[in-house]
Amino acid sequence: MVARIQTVAFQGIDVLDIDVQVQMSGGIVAFTVVGLPDKAVGESRERVRASLHALGLSLPAKRITVNLAPADVLKEGSHFDLPIALALLTVMGVLPDEEMQRYCALGELALDGALTPVAGVLPAAINALANDRGLICPAACGGEAAWAGEGLDVLAPATLLALVNHFKGSQVLTPPKPRVQEEEASPLDLRDVKGNETAKRALEVAAAGSHNMLMMGPPGSGKSMLAARLPGLLPPLDPSEALEVSMIHSVAGLLEGGKLLRRRPFRDPHQSASLPALVGGGTRAKPGEISLAHQGVLFLDELPEFPRATLEALRQPLETGRATVSRVNGHVTYPARVQLVAAMNPCRCGHLDDASLACARAPKCAADYQSKISGPLFDRIDLHIDVPAVTPADLSLPPPAEGSAEVAARVALARAIQAERYARLAPPAPGQRPVRTNAEADGELLERAAAPDQPGRALLTDAAERMKLSARGYHRVMRVARTLADLEAKDAVTRRHVAEALSYRRIAPGR
Ligand SMILES: Nc1ncnc2c1ncn2[C@@H]1O[C@H](COP(=O)(O)OP(=O)(O)O)[C@@H](O)[C@H]1O
Ligand SMILES: [Mg+2]
């Protein structure tokens, strides 16, 4: 006899249906798992055997074969424990065969039969609903599964025993409720930053248009401090974004308590982070930091300290909004539309502009230090700003009147204007992500959305020639000028906006 249970495998955040088949037959007593299992799946035999024992059952002395179909897809992860155990219980006649066909199951088993949380429950739940099935998952993941929709039948037991009792009718499992992370205000306020008005203005512009930003300045000038305050200026995720971002965190196993994310992610990987940790992949396919920061901020502090290969690998995702990871058997793609914020010292000692502090090698060392970042990467950054050292006089100023709340309100308004404009100018094709911010507008769309008026255009053309702007640089100025006009709720992009946008141009290395 053969029993079947549906489960899933993950490719990026896409879900593949996997059929777990269990056959029990006469012959030499054995328990084998076939169908390209990785080590964790192979080891599930021992966990399944122990959890059945915890139910007071022992495996029949027969030849048991577990097949994971289709056989040519690599099965990774520990979530195959539960479907294998359920298929075994079905073939042993403990669970009703027909009813089990209506479910997709995923979960890890502990030796005592408890269900341990696993990654990927949210995409699995959405897939189950689309296939008209219910979902069986660990209790800790129930809140996540419930987000798939009202129509999804979710069984989220804490133990294997509770599930068996549910099907026997002696204990009823209550459907889990969808959970969201509490909306707590960021404790970091822009009011803490004294002086540095230009940098604060640039931070507001970056937040409004979702522009990539590079801050350069001596150590202790407040670069890290400013970057940490950016999340407090950004609007929360809208419901469809929240689902998309939570899917990525779910696949990475990082959705805390199965609660949907509301705040935009802010990821600040250390310079020692490996390339797979940043862009994704590794021995087990997992989204990298750039995907975990999807729809949010990726902050790279001390940019030149990152290995060159790592920085170059970020170029493609920054351009396309997707991170592609090569695997032995093809490649997977994760969404990665991020706002890059980077900070760096102008040279290794950091005091290039201050002759009394600078090292003997200035300014040569600055050119060396800054050349670690390639031109094309610089080119993908819309806003380049200088963050000069704060003076003792600045620090003794009273706190500024304006804090994060006031700035966030202006940012939200500017973002609403952008979303409305791009919905009108570039309605998305079915299945496509809509353009929502100026940072995403490019080419012909940008030309239609951000064309400056006559004096503005004249200034831009003139400056582009003198400053030797590349085509990308030219568009970057237009994009930022558009955001500046949006912050004032103005329709026309004028000479004043272009002039300010030009001031955020690339800082030449070794000035
Ligand atoms: N503009 C500022 N206003 C108030 N405190 C500041 C300012 N700039 C720097 N500081 C103080 O200096 C510390 C170091 O700042 P930090 O952001 O880490 O500098 P950087 O990253 O530029 O080296 C901060 O924790 C803060 O206490
Ligand atoms: Mg710093």
Coordinates of C-alpha atoms and ligand atoms in Angstrom, one line a residue:
M1 CA 0.0 0.0 0.0
V2 CA 1.1 3.5 -0.7
A3 CA 0.1 6.7 1.1
R4 CA 0.8 10.2 -0.2
I5 CA 1.1 13.6 1.5
Q6 CA 1.7 16.9 -0.2
T7 CA 4.5 19.2 1.0
V8 CA 6.7 21.8 -0.7
A9 CA 10.3 22.7 -1.6
F10 CA 11.5 26.2 -2.1
Q11 CA 13.2 27.8 -5.1
G12 CA 13.9 31.4 -4.1
I13 CA 10.6 32.4 -2.7
D14 CA 8.7 30.3 -5.2
V15 CA 7.2 27.1 -4.1
L16 CA 7.3 23.7 -5.8
D17 CA 4.8 21.0 -4.9
I18 CA 6.4 17.9 -3.6
D19 CA 4.7 14.6 -3.2
V20 CA 5.8 12.4 -0.2
Q21 CA 5.0 8.8 -1.0
V22 CA 5.4 6.0 1.6
Q23 CA 5.3 2.4 0.7
M24 CA 5.3 -0.5 3.2
S25 CA 6.0 -4.0 1.8
G26 CA 7.4 -7.3 2.8
G27 CA 11.1 -8.1 2.5
I28 CA 14.2 -7.1 4.4
V29 CA 13.3 -4.7 7.3
A30 CA 14.5 -1.2 6.3
F31 CA 13.6 2.5 6.3
T32 CA 14.9 4.4 3.4
V33 CA 14.3 7.9 2.0
V34 CA 14.9 8.4 -1.8
G35 CA 14.3 11.4 -4.1
L36 CA 17.4 13.6 -3.8
P37 CA 17.2 14.3 0.0
D38 CA 20.0 16.4 1.5
K39 CA 21.5 15.5 4.8
A40 CA 18.8 17.1 7.0
V41 CA 16.1 15.3 5.1
G42 CA 18.0 12.0 5.3
E43 CA 18.3 12.4 9.0
S44 CA 14.5 12.9 9.3
R45 CA 14.2 9.1 9.6
E46 CA 15.5 9.1 13.1
R47 CA 13.3 12.0 14.2
V48 CA 10.2 10.4 12.7
R49 CA 11.0 7.0 14.3
A50 CA 11.4 8.7 17.7
S51 CA 8.2 10.8 17.4
L52 CA 6.2 7.8 16.5
H53 CA 7.6 6.1 19.5
A54 CA 6.5 9.1 21.6
L55 CA 3.0 8.4 20.3
G56 CA 3.3 4.8 21.6
L57 CA 3.7 3.4 18.1
S58 CA 6.7 1.6 16.7
L59 CA 7.5 1.2 13.0
P60 CA 6.3 -2.1 11.7
A61 CA 9.0 -4.6 10.9
K62 CA 8.6 -4.2 7.2
R63 CA 10.4 -2.6 4.3
I64 CA 9.5 1.1 4.3
T65 CA 10.4 3.3 1.4
V66 CA 9.8 7.0 1.4
N67 CA 10.0 8.7 -2.1
L68 CA 10.0 12.4 -2.5
A69 CA 8.7 13.2 -6.0
P70 CA 9.6 14.7 -8.4
A71 CA 12.9 12.9 -7.9
D72 CA 15.1 15.4 -9.7
V73 CA 14.5 18.4 -7.4
L74 CA 16.9 18.7 -4.5
K75 CA 15.0 18.5 -1.2
E76 CA 16.5 20.8 1.5
G77 CA 15.5 21.6 5.0
S78 CA 14.0 19.9 8.0
H79 CA 10.4 20.6 7.1
F80 CA 10.0 17.1 5.5
D81 CA 9.8 15.4 8.9
L82 CA 6.1 16.1 9.4
P83 CA 4.8 15.0 5.9
I84 CA 6.9 11.8 6.2
A85 CA 5.5 11.1 9.6
L86 CA 1.9 11.8 8.4
A87 CA 2.3 9.5 5.3
L88 CA 3.7 6.8 7.6
L89 CA 0.7 7.2 10.0
T90 CA -1.6 7.1 7.0
V91 CA -0.1 3.9 5.6
M92 CA -0.3 2.4 9.1
G93 CA -4.0 3.2 9.2
V94 CA -3.7 5.7 12.1
L95 CA -4.8 8.7 10.0
P96 CA -7.7 8.8 7.5
D97 CA -6.2 8.5 4.0
E98 CA -8.9 10.5 2.1
E99 CA -8.8 13.5 4.5
M100 CA -5.1 13.7 4.5
Q101 CA -5.1 14.2 0.7
R102 CA -6.7 17.6 1.3
Y103 CA -3.7 19.0 3.2
C104 CA -0.2 20.2 2.5
A105 CA 2.1 19.7 5.5
L106 CA 5.5 21.0 6.6
G107 CA 7.2 21.0 10.0
E108 CA 10.2 19.6 11.9
L109 CA 9.7 17.0 14.6
A110 CA 11.5 16.8 18.0
L111 CA 12.3 13.4 19.5
D112 CA 9.3 13.8 21.9
G113 CA 6.9 14.4 19.0
A114 CA 6.7 18.2 19.5
L115 CA 6.6 20.3 16.3
T116 CA 9.4 22.7 15.8
P117 CA 9.0 25.9 13.7
V118 CA 10.4 25.8 10.2
A119 CA 11.2 28.4 7.5
G120 CA 8.8 29.1 4.6
V121 CA 5.4 28.6 6.1
L122 CA 4.0 31.8 4.6
P123 CA 4.7 31.0 0.9
A124 CA 3.7 27.4 1.5
A125 CA 0.3 28.6 2.9
I126 CA -0.3 30.9 -0.1
N127 CA 0.5 28.0 -2.4
A128 CA -1.8 25.7 -0.4
L129 CA -4.7 28.1 -0.8
A130 CA -4.1 28.5 -4.5
N131 CA -4.2 24.7 -4.8
D132 CA -7.4 24.5 -2.8
R133 CA -5.7 22.6 0.1
G134 CA -5.5 23.1 3.8
L135 CA -2.1 23.5 5.6
I136 CA -0.7 21.6 8.5
C137 CA 2.2 23.4 10.2
P138 CA 3.8 23.8 13.7
A139 CA 1.8 25.8 16.2
A140 CA 4.6 28.5 16.4
C141 CA 4.1 29.2 12.6
G142 CA 0.3 29.3 12.7
G143 CA 0.1 33.1 12.9
E144 CA 2.2 33.3 9.7
A145 CA 0.1 30.7 7.9
A146 CA -3.1 32.5 8.7
W147 CA -2.0 35.5 6.6
A148 CA -2.5 33.5 3.4
G149 CA -6.3 34.3 3.6
E150 CA -9.5 33.7 5.3
G151 CA -10.3 30.7 3.1
L152 CA -7.3 28.7 4.2
D153 CA -7.9 25.8 6.6
V154 CA -4.9 25.9 8.9
L155 CA -4.1 23.1 11.4
A156 CA -1.3 24.3 13.7
P157 CA -0.8 21.6 16.4
A158 CA 2.0 21.8 19.0
T159 CA 2.6 18.1 18.9
L160 CA 2.1 15.2 16.6
L161 CA -0.3 13.7 19.2
A162 CA -2.5 16.8 19.1
L163 CA -2.8 16.3 15.3
V164 CA -3.7 12.6 15.6
N165 CA -6.3 13.4 18.2
H166 CA -7.8 16.1 16.0
F167 CA -8.3 13.6 13.2
K168 CA -9.7 11.1 15.6
G169 CA -12.1 13.7 16.9
S170 CA -11.0 13.6 20.5
Q171 CA -9.4 17.1 20.5
V172 CA -10.2 20.0 18.2
L173 CA -7.5 22.4 17.1
T174 CA -8.5 26.0 17.0
P175 CA -7.6 27.9 13.8
P176 CA -4.6 30.3 14.5
K177 CA -5.1 34.1 14.2
P178 CA -2.9 36.2 11.9
R179 CA -0.3 38.2 13.8
V180 CA 1.5 41.4 13.0
Q181 CA 4.5 43.0 14.6
E182 CA 3.6 45.8 17.0
E183 CA 4.1 49.2 15.5
E184 CA 6.6 50.8 17.8
A185 CA 8.1 54.1 17.1
S186 CA 11.8 54.0 16.4
P187 CA 13.7 55.2 19.5
L188 CA 16.2 57.0 17.4
D189 CA 15.1 60.5 16.6
L190 CA 16.6 63.0 14.1
R191 CA 16.5 65.5 16.9
D192 CA 19.6 63.9 18.5
V193 CA 21.7 65.1 15.5
K194 CA 23.0 68.6 16.1
G195 CA 24.2 70.8 13.2
N196 CA 24.9 68.8 10.0
E197 CA 21.9 70.5 8.4
T198 CA 22.9 69.6 4.8
A199 CA 23.3 66.0 5.7
K200 CA 19.9 65.9 7.4
R201 CA 18.3 67.6 4.3
A202 CA 19.9 64.9 2.1
L203 CA 18.6 62.2 4.3
E204 CA 15.1 63.6 3.9
V205 CA 15.5 63.7 0.2
A206 CA 16.8 60.1 0.1
A207 CA 13.9 58.9 2.2
A208 CA 11.4 60.8 0.0
G209 CA 12.6 59.4 -3.3
S210 CA 14.1 56.1 -2.0
H211 CA 17.4 57.2 -3.4
N212 CA 20.7 55.5 -2.8
M213 CA 23.0 57.7 -0.7
L214 CA 26.7 57.8 0.1
M215 CA 27.9 59.8 3.1
M216 CA 31.6 60.8 3.3
G217 CA 33.2 62.4 6.2
P218 CA 35.8 62.1 9.0
P219 CA 35.3 59.6 11.9
G220 CA 32.8 60.7 14.5
S221 CA 31.0 63.2 12.3
G222 CA 27.7 61.4 12.7
K223 CA 27.4 59.2 9.6
S224 CA 26.4 56.0 11.3
M225 CA 24.1 58.1 13.5
L226 CA 22.3 59.6 10.5
A227 CA 21.9 56.3 8.7
A228 CA 20.4 54.7 11.8
R229 CA 17.7 57.4 11.8
L230 CA 16.6 56.7 8.2
P231 CA 14.1 53.9 9.1
G232 CA 12.3 56.4 11.3
L233 CA 11.6 58.6 8.3
L234 CA 10.2 55.9 6.0
P235 CA 6.5 55.1 5.7
P236 CA 5.4 51.7 6.9
L237 CA 5.1 48.9 4.3
D238 CA 1.7 48.8 2.6
P239 CA -0.2 45.4 2.9
S240 CA 1.1 43.9 -0.4
E241 CA 4.7 45.0 0.3
A242 CA 4.4 43.6 3.9
L243 CA 3.4 40.2 2.5
E244 CA 6.2 40.2 -0.1
V245 CA 8.9 41.2 2.5
S246 CA 7.6 38.7 5.0
M247 CA 7.7 35.9 2.5
I248 CA 11.5 36.5 2.1
H249 CA 12.0 36.6 5.8
S250 CA 9.8 33.5 6.2
V251 CA 12.0 31.6 3.6
A252 CA 15.1 32.7 5.6
G253 CA 13.5 31.5 8.8
L254 CA 13.6 35.0 10.3
L255 CA 10.0 35.8 10.8
E256 CA 9.9 36.2 14.5
G257 CA 6.9 34.4 16.1
G258 CA 5.3 34.2 12.7
K259 CA 4.4 37.9 12.8
L260 CA 4.1 39.8 9.6
L261 CA 6.5 42.7 9.2
R262 CA 5.2 46.2 9.1
R263 CA 8.3 48.4 9.4
R264 CA 10.7 48.6 6.4
P265 CA 13.6 46.4 7.0
F266 CA 17.0 48.0 7.9
R267 CA 19.9 45.7 7.4
D268 CA 23.5 46.6 8.3
P269 CA 25.8 43.7 7.5
H270 CA 29.4 43.9 8.8
Q271 CA 32.3 44.2 6.5
S272 CA 33.3 40.6 7.2
A273 CA 30.0 39.3 5.9
S274 CA 30.7 36.7 3.1
L275 CA 29.5 37.2 -0.4
P276 CA 26.7 34.5 0.0
A277 CA 25.6 36.2 3.2
L278 CA 25.2 39.5 1.3
V279 CA 23.7 38.5 -2.0
G280 CA 22.3 35.0 -1.1
G281 CA 23.2 31.4 -1.7
G282 CA 25.7 29.2 0.0
T283 CA 25.5 25.5 0.5
R284 CA 21.8 25.9 1.3
A285 CA 20.0 28.4 -0.8
K286 CA 19.0 31.3 1.4
P287 CA 18.2 35.0 0.7
G288 CA 21.2 37.3 1.5
E289 CA 21.2 40.6 3.3
I290 CA 20.3 42.5 0.1
S291 CA 17.1 40.4 -0.2
L292 CA 16.3 40.7 3.5
A293 CA 16.5 44.4 3.0
H294 CA 13.9 44.3 0.1
Q295 CA 11.6 47.4 0.2
G296 CA 13.9 48.8 2.9
V297 CA 17.4 50.0 3.6
L298 CA 20.7 48.2 3.1
F299 CA 23.3 50.1 5.1
L300 CA 27.0 49.5 4.3
D301 CA 29.1 51.3 6.9
E302 CA 32.7 51.9 6.1
L303 CA 32.1 50.9 2.5
P304 CA 35.7 50.6 1.3
E305 CA 36.4 48.0 4.0
F306 CA 34.1 45.5 2.2
P307 CA 35.9 43.1 -0.1
R308 CA 35.9 44.4 -3.6
A309 CA 34.3 41.2 -5.0
T310 CA 31.4 41.6 -2.6
L311 CA 30.8 45.2 -3.7
E312 CA 30.9 44.3 -7.3
A313 CA 28.4 41.5 -6.7
L314 CA 25.9 44.1 -5.4
R315 CA 25.9 46.1 -8.7
Q316 CA 23.6 43.8 -10.6
P317 CA 20.9 43.5 -7.8
L318 CA 21.0 47.3 -7.3
E319 CA 20.3 47.7 -11.0
T320 CA 17.6 45.1 -11.5
G321 CA 16.1 44.8 -8.0
R322 CA 16.7 41.0 -8.0
A323 CA 19.5 38.9 -6.6
T324 CA 20.3 35.8 -8.7
V325 CA 22.1 33.0 -7.0
S326 CA 23.8 30.2 -8.9
R327 CA 23.3 26.7 -7.6
V328 CA 24.6 23.3 -8.8
N329 CA 21.3 22.6 -10.6
G330 CA 20.4 26.0 -12.0
H331 CA 19.8 29.3 -10.2
V332 CA 17.3 30.9 -8.0
T333 CA 16.2 34.5 -7.8
Y334 CA 15.2 36.6 -4.8
P335 CA 13.6 40.0 -4.8
A336 CA 16.1 42.7 -3.8
R337 CA 14.8 46.2 -4.4
V338 CA 16.7 48.1 -1.7
Q339 CA 17.7 51.6 -0.9
L340 CA 21.5 51.5 -0.5
V341 CA 22.9 53.8 2.1
A342 CA 26.7 53.8 2.5
A343 CA 29.1 55.6 4.7
M344 CA 32.9 56.0 4.4
N345 CA 35.8 58.0 5.7
P346 CA 37.5 59.9 2.9
C347 CA 40.8 58.1 3.5
R348 CA 42.1 55.4 5.9
C349 CA 43.0 57.7 8.7
G350 CA 39.8 59.7 8.1
H351 CA 41.2 63.2 8.4
L352 CA 41.9 64.2 4.8
D353 CA 40.5 67.7 5.1
D354 CA 42.2 68.5 8.4
A355 CA 45.9 69.1 7.9
S356 CA 46.6 69.1 11.6
L357 CA 45.2 65.5 12.0
A358 CA 45.8 64.0 8.6
C359 CA 48.5 61.4 8.2
A360 CA 51.7 62.0 6.2
R361 CA 50.3 60.2 3.1
A362 CA 47.4 62.6 2.5
P363 CA 46.1 63.2 -0.1
K364 CA 47.5 60.2 -2.0
C365 CA 46.0 57.8 0.5
A366 CA 42.6 59.2 -0.2
A367 CA 42.8 58.3 -3.9
D368 CA 43.9 54.8 -3.0
Y369 CA 41.2 54.3 -0.4
Q370 CA 38.4 55.7 -2.5
S371 CA 39.5 53.8 -5.6
K372 CA 38.4 50.6 -3.8
I373 CA 34.9 51.5 -4.9
S374 CA 34.4 51.2 -8.6
G375 CA 33.0 54.0 -10.8
P376 CA 30.0 51.9 -11.8
L377 CA 29.0 51.4 -8.2
F378 CA 29.4 55.1 -7.4
D379 CA 27.3 55.7 -10.5
R380 CA 24.4 53.8 -9.0
I381 CA 24.2 56.2 -6.0
D382 CA 21.9 59.2 -6.5
L383 CA 23.0 61.3 -3.6
H384 CA 26.7 61.9 -2.6
I385 CA 27.1 64.1 0.4
D386 CA 29.9 65.4 2.6
V387 CA 29.4 65.1 6.3
P388 CA 31.9 67.5 7.9
A389 CA 33.0 67.1 11.4
V390 CA 30.7 68.6 14.0
T391 CA 32.2 71.5 15.9
P392 CA 32.0 71.9 19.7
A393 CA 29.7 74.9 19.0
D394 CA 27.3 72.7 17.1
L395 CA 27.2 70.2 20.0
S396 CA 26.3 72.8 22.5
L397 CA 23.3 74.0 20.5
P398 CA 19.9 73.3 21.9
P399 CA 18.1 70.3 20.2
P400 CA 16.6 71.3 16.8
A401 CA 12.9 72.0 16.7
E402 CA 12.2 69.5 14.0
G403 CA 12.4 65.8 14.7
S404 CA 11.8 62.6 12.8
A405 CA 8.0 62.9 13.1
E406 CA 7.9 66.2 11.1
V407 CA 10.3 65.0 8.5
A408 CA 8.5 61.6 8.1
A409 CA 5.2 63.5 7.5
R410 CA 6.7 65.4 4.6
V411 CA 8.3 62.1 3.3
A412 CA 5.0 60.4 3.4
L413 CA 3.3 63.2 1.4
A414 CA 6.1 63.1 -1.2
R415 CA 5.8 59.4 -1.5
A416 CA 2.1 59.6 -2.0
I417 CA 2.5 62.1 -4.8
Q418 CA 5.0 59.7 -6.5
A419 CA 2.9 56.6 -6.2
E420 CA -0.1 58.5 -7.6
R421 CA 2.0 59.8 -10.5
Y422 CA 3.5 56.5 -11.5
A423 CA 0.2 54.7 -11.2
R424 CA -1.1 57.2 -13.8
L425 CA 2.0 57.4 -16.1
A426 CA 3.0 53.7 -16.0
P427 CA 0.1 51.4 -14.9
P428 CA 1.7 48.0 -14.2
A429 CA 1.0 45.1 -16.4
P430 CA -0.7 42.2 -14.7
G431 CA 1.8 40.4 -12.4
Q432 CA 4.3 43.3 -12.5
R433 CA 5.3 45.4 -9.6
P434 CA 4.1 49.0 -9.9
V435 CA 6.7 51.8 -9.9
R436 CA 6.2 53.6 -6.7
T437 CA 9.2 55.9 -6.2
N438 CA 11.4 58.3 -8.3
A439 CA 14.4 56.0 -7.7
E440 CA 12.7 53.3 -9.7
A441 CA 11.8 55.6 -12.7
D442 CA 14.1 55.3 -15.6
G443 CA 14.5 56.1 -19.3
E444 CA 11.4 57.3 -21.0
L445 CA 9.3 57.2 -17.9
L446 CA 11.7 59.5 -16.1
E447 CA 11.8 61.8 -19.1
R448 CA 8.0 62.1 -18.9
A449 CA 7.8 62.4 -15.2
A450 CA 10.8 64.6 -14.4
A451 CA 11.5 66.8 -17.4
P452 CA 12.6 70.2 -16.0
D453 CA 11.3 73.5 -17.3
Q454 CA 13.3 75.5 -19.9
P455 CA 15.7 77.2 -17.5
G456 CA 16.1 74.0 -15.5
R457 CA 16.9 72.1 -18.7
A458 CA 19.4 74.7 -19.8
L459 CA 21.2 74.5 -16.4
L460 CA 21.2 70.6 -16.5
T461 CA 22.6 70.5 -20.1
D462 CA 25.3 73.0 -19.2
A463 CA 26.3 71.3 -16.0
A464 CA 26.3 67.9 -17.6
E465 CA 28.9 69.1 -20.1
R466 CA 31.1 70.9 -17.6
M467 CA 30.9 68.1 -15.0
K468 CA 31.2 65.4 -17.6
L469 CA 28.2 63.6 -16.4
S470 CA 27.5 60.1 -17.8
A471 CA 24.1 59.4 -19.2
R472 CA 23.4 57.7 -15.9
G473 CA 24.6 60.7 -14.0
Y474 CA 22.4 63.0 -16.1
H475 CA 19.3 60.9 -15.2
R476 CA 20.4 60.8 -11.6
V477 CA 20.2 64.5 -11.3
M478 CA 16.8 64.6 -13.0
R479 CA 15.5 61.9 -10.6
V480 CA 16.7 63.8 -7.5
A481 CA 15.3 67.1 -8.9
R482 CA 12.0 65.4 -9.3
T483 CA 12.0 64.3 -5.6
L484 CA 12.9 67.9 -4.6
A485 CA 9.9 69.2 -6.4
D486 CA 7.7 66.4 -4.9
L487 CA 8.8 67.4 -1.4
E488 CA 7.3 70.8 -2.1
A489 CA 4.3 69.3 -3.8
K490 CA 5.2 71.2 -7.0
D491 CA 4.3 69.8 -10.5
A492 CA 7.1 71.5 -12.4
V493 CA 10.8 70.7 -11.9
T494 CA 12.5 74.1 -12.0
R495 CA 16.1 75.5 -12.2
R496 CA 16.2 75.7 -8.4
H497 CA 15.5 71.9 -8.0
V498 CA 18.1 71.1 -10.7
A499 CA 20.7 73.3 -8.9
E500 CA 20.1 71.5 -5.6
A501 CA 20.2 68.1 -7.2
L502 CA 23.5 69.0 -8.9
S503 CA 25.0 69.7 -5.4
Y504 CA 24.5 66.1 -4.5
R505 CA 26.8 65.0 -7.3
R506 CA 29.6 62.5 -7.1
I507 CA 32.5 63.6 -5.0
A508 CA 35.7 63.1 -7.0
P509 CA 38.2 60.8 -5.2
G510 CA 41.3 62.5 -3.7
R511 CA 40.0 66.1 -4.0
Ligands
LIG1 N1 25.8 65.9 14.7 C1 25.9 65.3 15.9 N2 25.1 65.6 16.9 C2 25.3 65.0 18.1 N3 26.1 64.0 18.4 C3 27.0 63.6 17.4 C4 26.9 64.2 16.1 N4 27.8 63.6 15.3 C5 28.4 62.7 16.1 N5 27.9 62.7 17.3 C6 28.3 61.8 18.4 O1 29.5 61.1 18.0 C7 29.3 59.7 18.0 C8 29.9 59.0 16.8 O2 29.1 59.3 15.7 P1 29.0 58.3 14.5 O3 27.7 58.4 13.8 O4 29.4 56.9 14.9 O5 30.2 58.8 13.6 P2 30.8 58.2 12.2 O6 29.9 57.1 11.8 O7 30.7 59.4 11.2 O8 32.2 57.8 12.5 C9 27.8 59.5 18.1 O9 27.4 58.4 18.8 C10 27.3 60.8 18.8 O10 27.3 60.6 20.2
MG2 MG 30.5 55.1 11.7

